[in-house]
Each structure stands twice: as C-alpha cells, then as structure tokens.
Tab-separated table of C-alpha atoms and ligand atoms in Angstrom:
chain	number	residue	atom	x	y	z
A	1	MET	CA	0.000	0.000	0.000
A	2	GLU	CA	1.384	3.406	-0.903
A	3	PRO	CA	1.821	5.899	1.936
A	4	GLU	CA	0.169	8.605	-0.175
A	5	THR	CA	-3.130	6.839	0.566
A	6	PHE	CA	-2.846	8.151	4.113
A	7	ALA	CA	-0.853	11.359	3.744
A	8	PRO	CA	-1.702	13.200	0.513
A	9	THR	CA	1.139	15.663	0.956
A	10	ALA	CA	4.647	14.331	1.356
A	11	PRO	CA	6.142	15.321	4.711
A	12	GLU	CA	8.915	17.905	4.824
A	13	GLY	CA	11.630	15.776	6.346
A	14	PRO	CA	12.618	12.216	7.067
A	15	ASN	CA	10.960	10.361	9.887
A	16	VAL	CA	12.280	7.565	12.102
A	17	ALA	CA	9.396	5.130	11.557
A	18	ARG	CA	9.428	5.513	7.771
A	19	VAL	CA	13.236	5.375	7.492
A	20	TYR	CA	13.094	2.167	9.526
A	21	ASP	CA	10.354	0.827	7.275
A	22	TYR	CA	12.642	1.465	4.292
A	23	PHE	CA	15.495	-0.465	5.960
A	24	LEU	CA	13.067	-3.353	6.466
A	25	GLY	CA	12.126	-3.304	2.785
A	26	GLY	CA	8.651	-1.844	3.363
A	27	ALA	CA	6.653	0.497	1.121
A	28	HIS	CA	5.576	3.025	3.761
A	29	ASN	CA	8.156	5.730	3.084
A	30	PHE	CA	8.661	8.976	1.153
A	31	PRO	CA	11.584	10.337	-0.909
A	32	ALA	CA	12.915	12.317	2.089
A	33	ASP	CA	12.969	9.108	4.138
A	34	ARG	CA	14.692	7.168	1.366
A	35	GLU	CA	17.334	9.880	0.975
A	36	ALA	CA	18.101	9.857	4.705
A	37	ALA	CA	18.128	6.046	4.689
A	38	ALA	CA	20.492	5.976	1.693
A	39	ARG	CA	22.981	8.173	3.570
A	40	VAL	CA	22.959	5.837	6.552
A	41	ILE	CA	23.270	2.748	4.305
A	42	GLU	CA	26.228	4.338	2.495
A	43	THR	CA	28.051	4.791	5.805
A	44	TRP	CA	26.939	1.488	7.233
A	45	PRO	CA	25.564	-1.138	4.805
A	46	GLN	CA	24.866	-3.568	7.679
A	47	ILE	CA	21.929	-1.459	8.858
A	48	ARG	CA	19.443	-3.481	6.800
A	49	ASP	CA	20.474	-6.824	8.312
A	50	THR	CA	20.485	-5.199	11.696
A	51	THR	CA	16.917	-3.919	11.489
A	52	ARG	CA	15.673	-7.275	10.189
A	53	VAL	CA	17.412	-9.250	12.918
A	54	ASN	CA	16.081	-6.823	15.516
A	55	ARG	CA	12.595	-7.517	14.217
A	56	LEU	CA	13.156	-11.271	14.376
A	57	PHE	CA	14.223	-10.928	18.013
A	58	LEU	CA	11.013	-9.010	18.733
A	59	GLY	CA	9.015	-11.948	17.343
A	60	GLU	CA	11.047	-14.500	19.308
A	61	ALA	CA	10.648	-12.588	22.547
A	62	VAL	CA	6.879	-12.244	22.078
A	63	ARG	CA	6.573	-15.946	21.222
A	64	PHE	CA	8.488	-16.767	24.401
A	65	LEU	CA	6.303	-14.490	26.550
A	66	ALA	CA	3.000	-15.620	25.037
A	67	GLY	CA	4.031	-19.293	24.965
A	68	GLU	CA	6.378	-20.259	27.790
A	69	VAL	CA	5.479	-17.457	30.191
A	70	GLY	CA	1.778	-17.294	29.293
A	71	LEU	CA	1.380	-13.510	29.021
A	72	ARG	CA	-1.867	-12.380	27.450
A	73	GLN	CA	-1.280	-8.649	27.060
A	74	PHE	CA	1.396	-6.543	25.422
A	75	LEU	CA	2.210	-2.839	25.395
A	76	ASP	CA	4.496	-2.084	22.448
A	77	ILE	CA	5.932	1.457	22.661
A	78	GLY	CA	7.724	2.734	19.562
A	79	SER	CA	5.916	0.101	17.541
A	80	GLY	CA	6.592	1.731	14.161
A	81	MET	CA	5.077	0.675	10.869
A	82	PRO	CA	2.823	-2.366	10.672
A	83	THR	CA	5.411	-4.359	8.841
A	84	MET	CA	6.555	-7.988	8.884
A	85	GLY	CA	6.129	-9.936	12.139
A	86	ASN	CA	3.705	-7.696	13.995
A	87	VAL	CA	3.404	-8.338	17.704
A	88	HIS	CA	-0.323	-9.159	17.566
A	89	GLU	CA	0.203	-11.668	14.754
A	90	VAL	CA	2.905	-13.484	16.692
A	91	ALA	CA	1.090	-13.326	20.055
A	92	GLN	CA	-2.341	-14.244	18.695
A	93	GLN	CA	-0.844	-17.174	16.813
A	94	VAL	CA	0.280	-18.571	20.158
A	95	THR	CA	-2.789	-17.489	22.083
A	96	PRO	CA	-5.746	-16.078	20.121
A	97	ASP	CA	-7.009	-14.020	23.084
A	98	ALA	CA	-3.777	-11.985	23.394
A	99	CYS	CA	-4.368	-8.213	23.490
A	100	VAL	CA	-1.844	-5.768	22.049
A	101	ALA	CA	-1.700	-1.983	22.411
A	102	TYR	CA	0.690	-0.304	19.989
A	103	VAL	CA	2.026	3.158	20.803
A	104	ASP	CA	4.023	5.456	18.562
A	105	HIS	CA	4.473	9.216	18.441
A	106	ASP	CA	4.459	9.241	14.657
A	107	PRO	CA	0.928	9.927	13.354
A	108	VAL	CA	1.620	8.224	10.022
A	109	ALA	CA	2.805	5.017	11.687
A	110	VAL	CA	-0.261	5.100	13.944
A	111	ALA	CA	-2.635	5.708	10.999
A	112	HIS	CA	-1.156	2.729	9.130
A	113	SER	CA	-1.459	0.575	12.222
A	114	GLN	CA	-5.072	1.589	12.844
A	115	ILE	CA	-6.051	0.618	9.303
A	116	LEU	CA	-4.310	-2.716	9.638
A	117	LEU	CA	-5.972	-3.391	12.989
A	118	ALA	CA	-9.476	-2.190	12.087
A	119	SER	CA	-10.936	-5.699	12.141
A	120	ASN	CA	-8.983	-6.917	15.177
A	121	PRO	CA	-10.909	-6.262	18.419
A	122	LYS	CA	-7.925	-7.283	20.564
A	123	ALA	CA	-5.350	-4.881	19.134
A	124	LEU	CA	-5.212	-1.110	18.738
A	125	ALA	CA	-2.764	1.679	18.028
A	126	VAL	CA	-2.595	5.072	19.734
A	127	GLU	CA	-0.473	8.140	19.239
A	128	ALA	CA	1.497	8.932	22.389
A	129	ASP	CA	5.034	9.811	23.419
A	130	LEU	CA	7.385	7.706	25.513
A	131	ALA	CA	8.631	10.996	26.938
A	132	ARG	CA	5.301	11.168	28.839
A	133	PRO	CA	4.787	7.644	30.215
A	134	GLU	CA	1.909	8.664	32.481
A	135	GLU	CA	-0.138	9.577	29.389
A	136	ILE	CA	0.459	6.098	28.012
A	137	LEU	CA	-0.453	4.410	31.285
A	138	THR	CA	-3.700	6.356	31.654
A	139	HIS	CA	-4.685	6.501	27.988
A	140	PRO	CA	-8.376	5.473	27.917
A	141	GLU	CA	-8.023	3.276	24.838
A	142	ILE	CA	-5.048	1.461	26.337
A	143	THR	CA	-6.646	0.973	29.748
A	144	GLY	CA	-9.838	-0.115	27.968
A	145	LEU	CA	-7.957	-2.953	26.249
A	146	LEU	CA	-5.250	-3.898	28.758
A	147	ASP	CA	-5.740	-4.598	32.453
A	148	LEU	CA	-2.629	-2.938	33.810
A	149	SER	CA	-3.129	-4.547	37.220
A	150	GLN	CA	-2.265	-7.875	35.543
A	151	PRO	CA	1.120	-8.853	34.028
A	152	VAL	CA	1.994	-7.151	30.769
A	153	GLY	CA	4.760	-7.601	28.210
A	154	LEU	CA	6.293	-4.132	27.921
A	155	LEU	CA	8.141	-3.811	24.620
A	156	LEU	CA	10.693	-1.023	24.163
A	157	VAL	CA	12.343	-2.350	21.041
A	158	ALA	CA	14.760	-0.123	19.117
A	159	ILE	CA	13.428	3.069	20.678
A	160	LEU	CA	15.623	4.046	23.630
A	161	HIS	CA	18.613	4.990	21.454
A	162	PHE	CA	16.465	7.924	20.293
A	163	PHE	CA	16.609	9.238	23.870
A	164	PRO	CA	19.905	10.994	24.694
A	165	ASP	CA	21.024	10.953	28.335
A	166	ASP	CA	19.708	14.458	28.959
A	167	THR	CA	16.161	13.168	28.390
A	168	ASP	CA	16.673	10.710	31.276
A	169	PRO	CA	15.517	7.494	29.576
A	170	GLN	CA	16.295	5.540	32.783
A	171	ARG	CA	13.551	7.470	34.554
A	172	LEU	CA	11.098	6.889	31.684
A	173	VAL	CA	11.698	3.137	31.749
A	174	ALA	CA	11.509	3.068	35.552
A	175	SER	CA	8.150	4.830	35.638
A	176	LEU	CA	6.651	2.296	33.229
A	177	ARG	CA	8.254	-0.623	35.065
A	178	ASP	CA	7.073	0.590	38.464
A	179	ALA	CA	3.507	0.999	37.235
A	180	LEU	CA	3.285	-2.640	36.103
A	181	PRO	CA	2.712	-5.580	38.444
A	182	ALA	CA	5.363	-8.170	39.317
A	183	GLY	CA	5.411	-10.896	36.708
A	184	SER	CA	5.298	-8.378	33.879
A	185	TYR	CA	8.241	-8.478	31.472
A	186	LEU	CA	10.421	-5.842	29.841
A	187	VAL	CA	11.703	-6.561	26.316
A	188	LEU	CA	14.294	-4.147	25.041
A	189	THR	CA	16.786	-3.693	22.226
A	190	HIS	CA	19.298	-0.869	21.873
A	191	ALA	CA	21.989	0.140	19.360
A	192	THR	CA	25.587	-0.077	20.543
A	193	GLY	CA	29.093	0.677	19.346
A	194	ASP	CA	30.530	-2.206	21.445
A	195	GLY	CA	32.850	-4.368	19.404
A	196	GLN	CA	32.134	-2.368	16.253
A	197	GLY	CA	34.266	-0.372	13.871
A	198	ARG	CA	34.098	3.338	13.265
A	199	ASP	CA	31.295	2.841	10.713
A	200	VAL	CA	28.628	2.290	13.383
A	201	ALA	CA	29.574	5.506	15.200
A	202	ASP	CA	29.636	7.323	11.835
A	203	ALA	CA	26.204	5.947	10.949
A	204	ALA	CA	24.876	7.073	14.342
A	205	GLU	CA	26.200	10.544	13.562
A	206	VAL	CA	24.524	10.549	10.113
A	207	TYR	CA	21.317	9.392	11.798
A	208	ARG	CA	21.568	12.195	14.325
A	209	ARG	CA	22.090	14.812	11.619
A	210	THR	CA	19.474	13.594	9.168
A	211	THR	CA	16.746	11.888	11.133
A	212	ALA	CA	16.584	12.119	14.917
A	213	PRO	CA	18.717	12.320	18.067
A	214	PHE	CA	20.577	9.036	18.398
A	215	GLN	CA	22.767	7.652	21.165
A	216	LEU	CA	24.739	4.423	21.171
A	217	ARG	CA	25.109	2.781	24.596
A	218	ASP	CA	27.430	0.083	25.933
A	219	ARG	CA	26.435	-3.173	27.587
A	220	ASP	CA	26.451	-1.804	31.139
A	221	GLN	CA	24.283	1.128	30.145
A	222	VAL	CA	21.796	-1.094	28.338
A	223	THR	CA	21.780	-3.551	31.254
A	224	GLY	CA	20.969	-0.594	33.518
A	225	PHE	CA	17.583	-0.289	31.807
A	226	PHE	CA	16.762	-3.700	33.315
A	227	ASP	CA	17.123	-2.479	36.919
A	228	GLY	CA	14.261	-3.862	38.983
A	229	THR	CA	13.960	-6.933	36.771
A	230	GLU	CA	15.395	-10.432	36.757
A	231	LEU	CA	17.064	-11.030	33.425
A	232	VAL	CA	15.920	-14.065	31.490
A	233	GLU	CA	18.840	-16.221	30.268
A	234	PRO	CA	21.091	-15.417	28.445
A	235	GLY	CA	20.873	-11.842	29.752
A	236	VAL	CA	21.749	-8.825	27.642
A	237	VAL	CA	23.420	-10.098	24.455
A	238	LEU	CA	24.350	-8.846	21.034
A	239	LEU	CA	22.011	-9.918	18.242
A	240	PRO	CA	21.544	-12.252	16.540
A	241	GLY	CA	21.488	-15.125	18.940
A	242	TRP	CA	19.187	-14.335	21.848
A	243	GLU	CA	16.965	-17.281	21.035
A	244	ASP	CA	19.881	-19.642	20.338
A	245	ASP	CA	21.641	-18.468	23.470
A	246	ARG	CA	18.473	-18.918	25.469
A	247	GLN	CA	18.227	-22.524	24.327
A	248	ARG	CA	21.904	-23.171	25.053
A	249	ARG	CA	21.935	-21.110	28.249
A	250	ALA	CA	25.261	-19.652	27.143
A	251	THR	CA	26.409	-16.448	25.505
A	252	THR	CA	28.932	-15.736	22.820
A	253	ALA	CA	29.521	-12.178	21.793
A	254	ALA	CA	31.809	-12.562	18.785
A	255	GLY	CA	30.744	-11.353	15.351
A	256	ARG	CA	27.386	-10.025	16.394
A	257	LEU	CA	25.394	-7.061	15.139
A	258	PRO	CA	25.534	-3.726	16.987
A	259	VAL	CA	22.307	-4.238	18.894
A	260	TYR	CA	21.914	-5.426	22.464
A	261	ALA	CA	18.773	-7.339	23.329
A	262	GLY	CA	17.338	-8.659	26.538
A	263	VAL	CA	14.218	-9.720	28.389
A	264	GLY	CA	13.687	-9.113	32.102
A	265	ARG	CA	10.981	-10.245	34.510
A	266	ILE	CA	9.724	-7.302	36.529
A	267	ARG	CA	10.005	-7.967	40.263
B	1	SAM	C1	13.392	1.944	14.876
B	1	SAM	S1	11.675	1.977	15.017
B	1	SAM	C2	11.359	0.458	15.861
B	1	SAM	C3	10.061	-0.206	15.470
B	1	SAM	C4	9.792	-1.521	16.204
B	1	SAM	N1	9.756	-1.340	17.644
B	1	SAM	C5	10.836	-2.538	15.868
B	1	SAM	O1	11.781	-2.707	16.627
B	1	SAM	O2	10.732	-3.151	14.798
B	1	SAM	C6	11.478	3.169	16.310
B	1	SAM	C7	10.056	3.654	16.494
B	1	SAM	O3	10.007	4.442	17.695
B	1	SAM	C8	9.161	5.541	17.455
B	1	SAM	N2	9.512	6.590	18.411
B	1	SAM	C9	10.644	7.340	18.458
B	1	SAM	N3	10.590	8.202	19.480
B	1	SAM	C10	9.389	7.985	20.097
B	1	SAM	C11	8.750	8.579	21.215
B	1	SAM	N4	9.330	9.585	21.881
B	1	SAM	N5	7.534	8.107	21.599
B	1	SAM	C12	6.934	7.106	20.897
B	1	SAM	N6	7.479	6.527	19.817
B	1	SAM	C13	8.699	6.954	19.416
B	1	SAM	C14	9.444	5.935	16.018
B	1	SAM	O4	8.396	6.715	15.474
B	1	SAM	C15	9.582	4.569	15.376
B	1	SAM	O5	8.353	4.116	14.892
C-alpha cells in the first residue's frame, strides 16, 4: 500500500518510523525518508540486516512471553510501521485471546497501524510519546484494552537509542516498570558501538544529523535499563542469537550485530 493513501502531501523531512520501514524493505516511506536512509546505508551497509534481525528478536521474545510465560497482554511502545512480524500476529498465533496496544508518536505510523488493525478487536494503536509515560499508562483506549493490574509484556524495542542521556531514559523506563505488576516483562533492544568499527559511530552521527537524536550505549548502560527486573537467560546479548543463546543457556559475543537485546521479569 502506498503511503500517499494516508498522507496526501509528502512530509517535509525524514521520519524515524518511515526510514526504519525502508530499511526493512517496506513500502511506507517517502523520498525524504529514502534519501536519509540511503545516507545511513552508504556509511553502514549492515543497517538493513540489523533492522531485520532486531525484528526477528522481537518476534522471538513475544513468542516466548505468550508461549512459555503465558502472558496475554502486550504494550508495544515505539511500535513503528505495521510491517513484517507484527506483535499481535505473533502473540495471537500462540494465544488467540492476546491483546496488544501499539504506541508510537508518529501519526503516520499510527494511521497505518489503525487501518491494519481495524478488524482486530484485541489490538489497537494510539499516538502517544514515551517521553510522557503517564499519558500512556492512563490513555483510555489502552486501559480499555489492557488490564494494567495484571502482568503485561512491555516492549521497548529499538526506541531508547532515540533518547539521549539528557532526556533521562532511565527514569522513563523506571516509571513504566514501576507501574506494572510483578510478573510483567520488559523486552528491550538498543543500538551499541561495542565491538564495532568506526562505521557504526559514523552511521549514528549521520542518523543524528538527518533523522533524529541518536545515542549508542554500551552493555552496562543497556543492562541498567533492566534495573528492577530479573534477566531471562542469556541476559543482555548482542544480536543475533538471543533465542539460540536462550536454548543453550550460554552467551557468545563474537561477530554479532551492533544491537543489544534482553528480556527481564519485573520484580
Ligand atoms: C526503529 S523503530 C522500531 C520499530 C519496532 N519497535 C521494531 O523494533 O521493529 C522506532 C520507532 O520508535 C518511534 N519513536 C521514536 N521516538 C518515540 C517517542 N518519543 N515516543 C513514541 N514513539 C517513538 C518511532 O516513530 C519509530 O516508529
């Protein structure tokens, strides 16, 4: 489906959700997004594999939570475009009664999601900002679908690197975590420069200049987002390999992509 169906006038500048959609091979993007994406790809060709593997991890984590853990509700913040491997598709395949609330601050991503979800009574998409977690937690559509007094899968996948330290992302994550009951889970991925060449840092700089604020973080910093949770084996690891490592109960960090991933059980 062409994005023009939803937004008759092309937006002025590139946008994170649509640039990401382009990396994933989707059709929901405009020339400004493709130009910004091309600049990042030029600096760092691995970005496409990275976004796809990140998306695969998201699916694996949701399958684990819906299947092995038995979660029935998911809050996906920074959900992006309704592209391959949507959370509700994965979760409802495991358990048809799973409810999913998608949240993004990009109106185009939300409009696409709402169209896709129109016939699904157990999934919805709302426009809200992670910078104001209390608005997410009290949003009437979200609280109408999810019972936030019961365990929830909180998904913050490939979003926190858009929050520089001066926006205090630790506090934002903590306020969501503290509002959810024990037995909820936090699923998170985050871009890193650990073990990478200069190209990843250069790509982050291009991203910052052309698209949005962007901050790489190291393993300790990413692990810090899991404060107040018990990490599921294998802990915070570089992708790909979370699922394999989980099966083997062992971690190997060599030759991985510049994205940390982890799942933690909220205490
Ligand atoms: C890289 S995409 C990740 C999409 C999806 N979570 C995934 O991993 O496949 C990041 C998404 O976060 C959204 N985003 C960025 N800042 C946000 C904010 N402050 N509040 C809500 N969403 C935000 C962007 O619009 C974009 O859709």
